[in-house]
CSV table of C-alpha atoms and ligand atoms in Angstrom, one decimal:
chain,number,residue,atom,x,y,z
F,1,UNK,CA,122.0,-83.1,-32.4
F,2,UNK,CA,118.6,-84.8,-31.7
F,3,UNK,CA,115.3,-82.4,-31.2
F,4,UNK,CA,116.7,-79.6,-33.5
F,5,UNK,CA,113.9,-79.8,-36.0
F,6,UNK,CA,111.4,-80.3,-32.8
F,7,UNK,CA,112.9,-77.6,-30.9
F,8,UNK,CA,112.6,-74.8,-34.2
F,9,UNK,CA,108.9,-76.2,-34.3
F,10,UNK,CA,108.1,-75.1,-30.9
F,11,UNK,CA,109.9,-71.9,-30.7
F,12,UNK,CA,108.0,-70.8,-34.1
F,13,UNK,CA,104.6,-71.4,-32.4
F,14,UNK,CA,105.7,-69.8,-29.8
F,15,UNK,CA,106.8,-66.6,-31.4
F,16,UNK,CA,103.7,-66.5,-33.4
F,17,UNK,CA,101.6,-67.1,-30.4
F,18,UNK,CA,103.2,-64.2,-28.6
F,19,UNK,CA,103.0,-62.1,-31.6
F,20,UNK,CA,99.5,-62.3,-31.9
F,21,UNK,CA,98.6,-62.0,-28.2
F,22,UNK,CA,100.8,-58.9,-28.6
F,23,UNK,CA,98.3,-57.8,-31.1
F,24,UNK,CA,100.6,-58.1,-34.2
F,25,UNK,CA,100.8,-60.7,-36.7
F,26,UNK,CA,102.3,-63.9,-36.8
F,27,UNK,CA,105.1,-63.5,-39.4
F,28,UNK,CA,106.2,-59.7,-38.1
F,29,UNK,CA,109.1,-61.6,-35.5
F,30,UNK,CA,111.8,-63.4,-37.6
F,31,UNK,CA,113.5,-66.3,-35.8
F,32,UNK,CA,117.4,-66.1,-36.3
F,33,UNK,CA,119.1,-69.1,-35.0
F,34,UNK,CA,121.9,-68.3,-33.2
F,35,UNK,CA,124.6,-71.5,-34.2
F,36,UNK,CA,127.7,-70.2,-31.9
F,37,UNK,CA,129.4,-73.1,-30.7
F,38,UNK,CA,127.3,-75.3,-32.2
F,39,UNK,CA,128.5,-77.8,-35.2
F,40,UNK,CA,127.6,-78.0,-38.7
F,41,UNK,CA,125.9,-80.8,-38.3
F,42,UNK,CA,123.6,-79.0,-36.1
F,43,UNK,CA,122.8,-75.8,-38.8
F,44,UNK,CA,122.5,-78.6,-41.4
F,45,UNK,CA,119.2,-80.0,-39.7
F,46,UNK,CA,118.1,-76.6,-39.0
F,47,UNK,CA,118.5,-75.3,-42.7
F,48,UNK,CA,117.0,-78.6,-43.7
F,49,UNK,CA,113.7,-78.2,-41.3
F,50,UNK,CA,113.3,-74.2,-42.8
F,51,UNK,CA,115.4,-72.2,-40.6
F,52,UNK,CA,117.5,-70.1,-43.4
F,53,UNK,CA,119.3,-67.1,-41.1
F,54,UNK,CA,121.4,-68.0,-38.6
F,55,UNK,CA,123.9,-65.9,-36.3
F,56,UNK,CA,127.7,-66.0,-35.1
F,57,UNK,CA,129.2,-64.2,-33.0
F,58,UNK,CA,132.9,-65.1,-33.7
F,59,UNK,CA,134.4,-63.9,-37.4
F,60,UNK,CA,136.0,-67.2,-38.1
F,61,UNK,CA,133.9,-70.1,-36.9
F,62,UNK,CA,131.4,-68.0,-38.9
F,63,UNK,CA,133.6,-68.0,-41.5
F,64,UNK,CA,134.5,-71.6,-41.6
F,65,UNK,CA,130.6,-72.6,-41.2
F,66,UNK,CA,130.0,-70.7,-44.2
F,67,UNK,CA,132.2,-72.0,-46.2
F,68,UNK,CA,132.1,-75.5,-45.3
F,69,UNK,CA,128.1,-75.1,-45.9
F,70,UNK,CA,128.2,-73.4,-49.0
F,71,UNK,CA,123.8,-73.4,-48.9
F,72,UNK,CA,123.0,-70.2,-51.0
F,73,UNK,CA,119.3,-70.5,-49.2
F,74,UNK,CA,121.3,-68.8,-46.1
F,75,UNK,CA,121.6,-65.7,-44.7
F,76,UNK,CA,124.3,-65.6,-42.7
F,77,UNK,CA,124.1,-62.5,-40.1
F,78,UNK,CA,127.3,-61.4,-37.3
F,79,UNK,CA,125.9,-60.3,-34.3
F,80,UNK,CA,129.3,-60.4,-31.8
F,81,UNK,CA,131.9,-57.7,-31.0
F,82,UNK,CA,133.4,-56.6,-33.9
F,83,UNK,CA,137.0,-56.0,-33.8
F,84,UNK,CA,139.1,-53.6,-36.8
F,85,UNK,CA,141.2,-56.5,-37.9
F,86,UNK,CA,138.4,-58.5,-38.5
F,87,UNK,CA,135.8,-55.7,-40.6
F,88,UNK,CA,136.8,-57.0,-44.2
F,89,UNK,CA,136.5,-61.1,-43.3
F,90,UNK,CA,132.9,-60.3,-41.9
F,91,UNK,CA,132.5,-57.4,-45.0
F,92,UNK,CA,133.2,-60.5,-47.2
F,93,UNK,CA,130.7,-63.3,-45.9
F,94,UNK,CA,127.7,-62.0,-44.3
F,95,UNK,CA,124.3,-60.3,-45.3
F,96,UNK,CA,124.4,-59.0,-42.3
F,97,UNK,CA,126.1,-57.5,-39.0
F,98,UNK,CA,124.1,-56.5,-36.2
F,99,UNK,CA,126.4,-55.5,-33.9
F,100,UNK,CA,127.7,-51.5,-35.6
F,101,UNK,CA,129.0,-49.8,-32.7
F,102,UNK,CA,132.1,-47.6,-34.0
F,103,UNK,CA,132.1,-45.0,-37.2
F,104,UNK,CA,135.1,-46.5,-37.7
F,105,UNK,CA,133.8,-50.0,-38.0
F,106,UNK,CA,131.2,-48.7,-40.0
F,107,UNK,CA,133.2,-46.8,-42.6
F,108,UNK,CA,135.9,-50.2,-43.0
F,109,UNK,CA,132.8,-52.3,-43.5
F,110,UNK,CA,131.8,-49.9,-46.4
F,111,UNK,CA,135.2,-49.6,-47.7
F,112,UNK,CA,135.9,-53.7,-47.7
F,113,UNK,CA,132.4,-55.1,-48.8
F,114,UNK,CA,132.7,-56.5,-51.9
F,115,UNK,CA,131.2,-54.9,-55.2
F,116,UNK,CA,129.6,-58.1,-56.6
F,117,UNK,CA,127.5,-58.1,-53.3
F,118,UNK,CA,124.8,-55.9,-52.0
F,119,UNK,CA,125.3,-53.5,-49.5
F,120,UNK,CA,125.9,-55.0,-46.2
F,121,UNK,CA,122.7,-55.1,-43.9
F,122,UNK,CA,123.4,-53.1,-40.7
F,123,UNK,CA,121.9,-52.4,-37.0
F,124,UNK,CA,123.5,-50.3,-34.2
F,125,UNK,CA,124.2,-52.1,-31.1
F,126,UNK,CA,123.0,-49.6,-28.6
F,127,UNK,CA,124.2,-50.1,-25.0
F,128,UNK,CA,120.7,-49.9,-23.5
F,129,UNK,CA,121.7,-50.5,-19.4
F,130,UNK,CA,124.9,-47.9,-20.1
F,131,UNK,CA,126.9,-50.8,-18.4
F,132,UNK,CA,130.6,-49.8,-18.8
F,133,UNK,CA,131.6,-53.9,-19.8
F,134,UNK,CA,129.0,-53.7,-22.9
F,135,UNK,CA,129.6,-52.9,-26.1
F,136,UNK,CA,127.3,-50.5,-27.7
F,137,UNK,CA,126.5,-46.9,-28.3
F,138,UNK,CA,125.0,-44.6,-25.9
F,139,UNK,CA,121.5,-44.1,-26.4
F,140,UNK,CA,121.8,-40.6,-27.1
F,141,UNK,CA,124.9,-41.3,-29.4
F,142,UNK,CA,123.0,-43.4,-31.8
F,143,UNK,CA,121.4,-40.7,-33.8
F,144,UNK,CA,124.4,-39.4,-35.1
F,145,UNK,CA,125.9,-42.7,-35.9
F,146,UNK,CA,122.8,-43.7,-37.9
F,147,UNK,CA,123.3,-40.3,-39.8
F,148,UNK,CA,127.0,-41.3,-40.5
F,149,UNK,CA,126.3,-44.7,-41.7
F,150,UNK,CA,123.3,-43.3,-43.7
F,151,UNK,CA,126.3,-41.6,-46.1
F,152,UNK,CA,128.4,-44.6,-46.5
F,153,UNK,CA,127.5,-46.3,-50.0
F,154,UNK,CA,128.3,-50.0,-49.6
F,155,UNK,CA,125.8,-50.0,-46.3
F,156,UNK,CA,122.0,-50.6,-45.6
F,157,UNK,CA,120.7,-49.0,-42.3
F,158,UNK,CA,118.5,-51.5,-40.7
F,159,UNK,CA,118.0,-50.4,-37.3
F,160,UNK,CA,118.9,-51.2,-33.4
F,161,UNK,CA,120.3,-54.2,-31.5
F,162,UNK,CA,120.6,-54.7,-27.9
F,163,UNK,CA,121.7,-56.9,-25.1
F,164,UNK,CA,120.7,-56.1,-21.8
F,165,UNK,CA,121.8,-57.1,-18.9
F,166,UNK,CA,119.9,-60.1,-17.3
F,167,UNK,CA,117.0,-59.6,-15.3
F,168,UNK,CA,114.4,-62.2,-14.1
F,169,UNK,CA,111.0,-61.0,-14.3
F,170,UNK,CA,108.8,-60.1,-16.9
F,171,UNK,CA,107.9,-56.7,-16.8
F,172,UNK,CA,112.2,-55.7,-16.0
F,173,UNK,CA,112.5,-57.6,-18.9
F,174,UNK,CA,110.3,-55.3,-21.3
F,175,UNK,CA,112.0,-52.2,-19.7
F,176,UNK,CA,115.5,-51.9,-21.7
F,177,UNK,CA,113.3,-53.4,-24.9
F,178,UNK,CA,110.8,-50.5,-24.6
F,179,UNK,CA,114.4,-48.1,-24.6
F,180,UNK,CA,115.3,-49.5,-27.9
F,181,UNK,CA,111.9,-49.5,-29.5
F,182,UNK,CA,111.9,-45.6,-28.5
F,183,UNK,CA,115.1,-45.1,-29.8
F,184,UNK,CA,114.2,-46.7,-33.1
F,185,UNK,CA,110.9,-44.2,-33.2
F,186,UNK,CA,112.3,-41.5,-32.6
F,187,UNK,CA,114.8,-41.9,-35.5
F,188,UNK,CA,112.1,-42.7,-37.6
F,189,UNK,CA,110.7,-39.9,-36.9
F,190,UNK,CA,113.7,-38.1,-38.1
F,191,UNK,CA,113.3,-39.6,-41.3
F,192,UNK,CA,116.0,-42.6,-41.2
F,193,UNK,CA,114.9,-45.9,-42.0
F,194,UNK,CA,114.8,-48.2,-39.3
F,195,UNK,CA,112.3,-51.5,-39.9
F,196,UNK,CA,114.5,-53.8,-37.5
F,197,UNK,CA,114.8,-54.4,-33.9
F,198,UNK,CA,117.0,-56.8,-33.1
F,199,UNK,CA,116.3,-57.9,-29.7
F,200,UNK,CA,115.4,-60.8,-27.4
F,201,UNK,CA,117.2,-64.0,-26.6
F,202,UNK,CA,116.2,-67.4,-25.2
F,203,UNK,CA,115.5,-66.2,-22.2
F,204,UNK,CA,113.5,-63.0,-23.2
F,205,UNK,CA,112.8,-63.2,-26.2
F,206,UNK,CA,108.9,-62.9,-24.9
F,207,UNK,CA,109.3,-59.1,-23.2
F,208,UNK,CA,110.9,-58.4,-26.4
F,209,UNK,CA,108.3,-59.1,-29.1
F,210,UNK,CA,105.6,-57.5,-26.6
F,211,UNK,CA,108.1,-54.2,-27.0
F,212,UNK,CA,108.0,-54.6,-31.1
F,213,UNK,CA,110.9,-57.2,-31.5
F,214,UNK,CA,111.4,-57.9,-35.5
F,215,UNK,CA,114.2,-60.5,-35.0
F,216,UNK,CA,115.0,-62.7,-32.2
F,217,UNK,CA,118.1,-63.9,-31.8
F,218,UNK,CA,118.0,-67.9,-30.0
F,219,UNK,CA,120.8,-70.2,-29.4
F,220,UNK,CA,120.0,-72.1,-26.6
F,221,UNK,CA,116.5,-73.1,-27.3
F,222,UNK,CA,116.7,-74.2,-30.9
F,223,UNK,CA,119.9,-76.1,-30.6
F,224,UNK,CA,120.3,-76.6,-26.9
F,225,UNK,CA,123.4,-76.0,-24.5
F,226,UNK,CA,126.1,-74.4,-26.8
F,227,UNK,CA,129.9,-77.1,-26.4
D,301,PLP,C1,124.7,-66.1,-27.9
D,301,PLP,C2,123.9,-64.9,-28.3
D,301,PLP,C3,122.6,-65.0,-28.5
D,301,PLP,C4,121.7,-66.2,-28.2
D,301,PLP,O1,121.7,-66.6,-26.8
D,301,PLP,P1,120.8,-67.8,-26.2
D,301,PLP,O2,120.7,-67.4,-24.8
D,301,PLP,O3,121.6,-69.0,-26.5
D,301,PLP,O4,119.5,-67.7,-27.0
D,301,PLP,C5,121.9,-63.8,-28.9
D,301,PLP,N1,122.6,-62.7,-29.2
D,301,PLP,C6,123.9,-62.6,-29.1
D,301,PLP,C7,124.5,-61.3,-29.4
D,301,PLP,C8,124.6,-63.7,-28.6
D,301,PLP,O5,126.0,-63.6,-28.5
């Protein structure tokens, strides 16, 4: 796994160069290193060059990674689909799961997190595009999911996640970013507490720190083509 410490080099400059010609400051974007597919080997270097929050996307490799790491300097955060049978595995090993899409996911997550932890850190996956194959709630749903969540007691609201569909140029780009960061003002404005937007990937992770990204979420370019 050569260039992983020179790859997370680059990509911080570049977020912090972005975030200041987007007029915010340089440490307002966190870099979470998506480590899918990727072996432990691989998070090793990363954790050892800095990088302390990486993502998975599938409830057992995470699982296994976790526990073969065993680095209490990482936060580990679940951003794939999250299916019923798996809520108490992920409820048991992450900080985090970015992908809340279901009251019913929500309220097993509660239920199964441990008591010697804290509350689980959570954002809704909204379905920004409304594309029937995503997961994610509408945008007009989200509100009263965020109120749900906001009355279960083992969970933290953090805010919004999304993953739009794929578009090429810049300015497209912004356009389903600029949705979520909406979504997450308006709400708010209602008085929830929303400080994350979890949004931007590899390949537009620019678009979405001009919109008000807080975390990026990048496989590819930190660790290169996933196996
Ligand atoms: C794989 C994945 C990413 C990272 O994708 P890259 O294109 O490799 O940066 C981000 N978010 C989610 C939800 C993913 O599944």
């Amino acid at each position: 796994m050569i260039g992983v410490t020179e790859n997370l080099r680059k990509i911080r400059d570049l977020l912090a160069e972005t975030a200041e010609n987007a007029g915010r400051s340089r440490d307002s974007v966190q870099l979470l290193a998506v480590s899918k597919k990727q072996p432990v080997s691989a998070i090793i270097e990363a954790a050892s060059a800095g990088q302390h929050d990486f993502g998975e996307n599938q409830a057992q490799e995470g699982i296994d990674k976790i526990t073969e790491i065993t680095d209490p300097r990482l936060t580990w955060h679940f951003i794939g689909h999250l299916q019923t049978n798996k809520t108490r595995l992920v409820a048991e090993h992450f900080a985090w799961v970015h992908s809340v899409d279901r009251l019913k996911t929500a309220r097993r997550l509660s239920d199964q997190r441990p008591d010697e932890l804290p509350d689980l850190k959570v954002c809704i996956q909204v379905n920004v595009d409304e594309e029937a194959s995503k997961s994610g709630v509408a945008l007009d749903e989200a509100g009263e999911l965020a109120d749900a969540i906001m009355d279960l007691p083992r969970l933290e609201l953090r805010g919004l996640m999304c993953l739009p569909a794929m578009r090429d140029e810049f300015e497209a780009q912004r356009v389903p970013f600029r949705r979520l960061r909406e979504l997450g003002e308006h709400l708010r404005d209602k008085g929830l507490p929303i400080d994350t937007l979890s949004m931007g990937m590899s390949a537009d992770f620019r678009a979405a720190i001009v919109e008000g990204s807080t975390i990026v979420r990048i496989g590819t370019a930190v660790f290169g083509p996933r196996s």
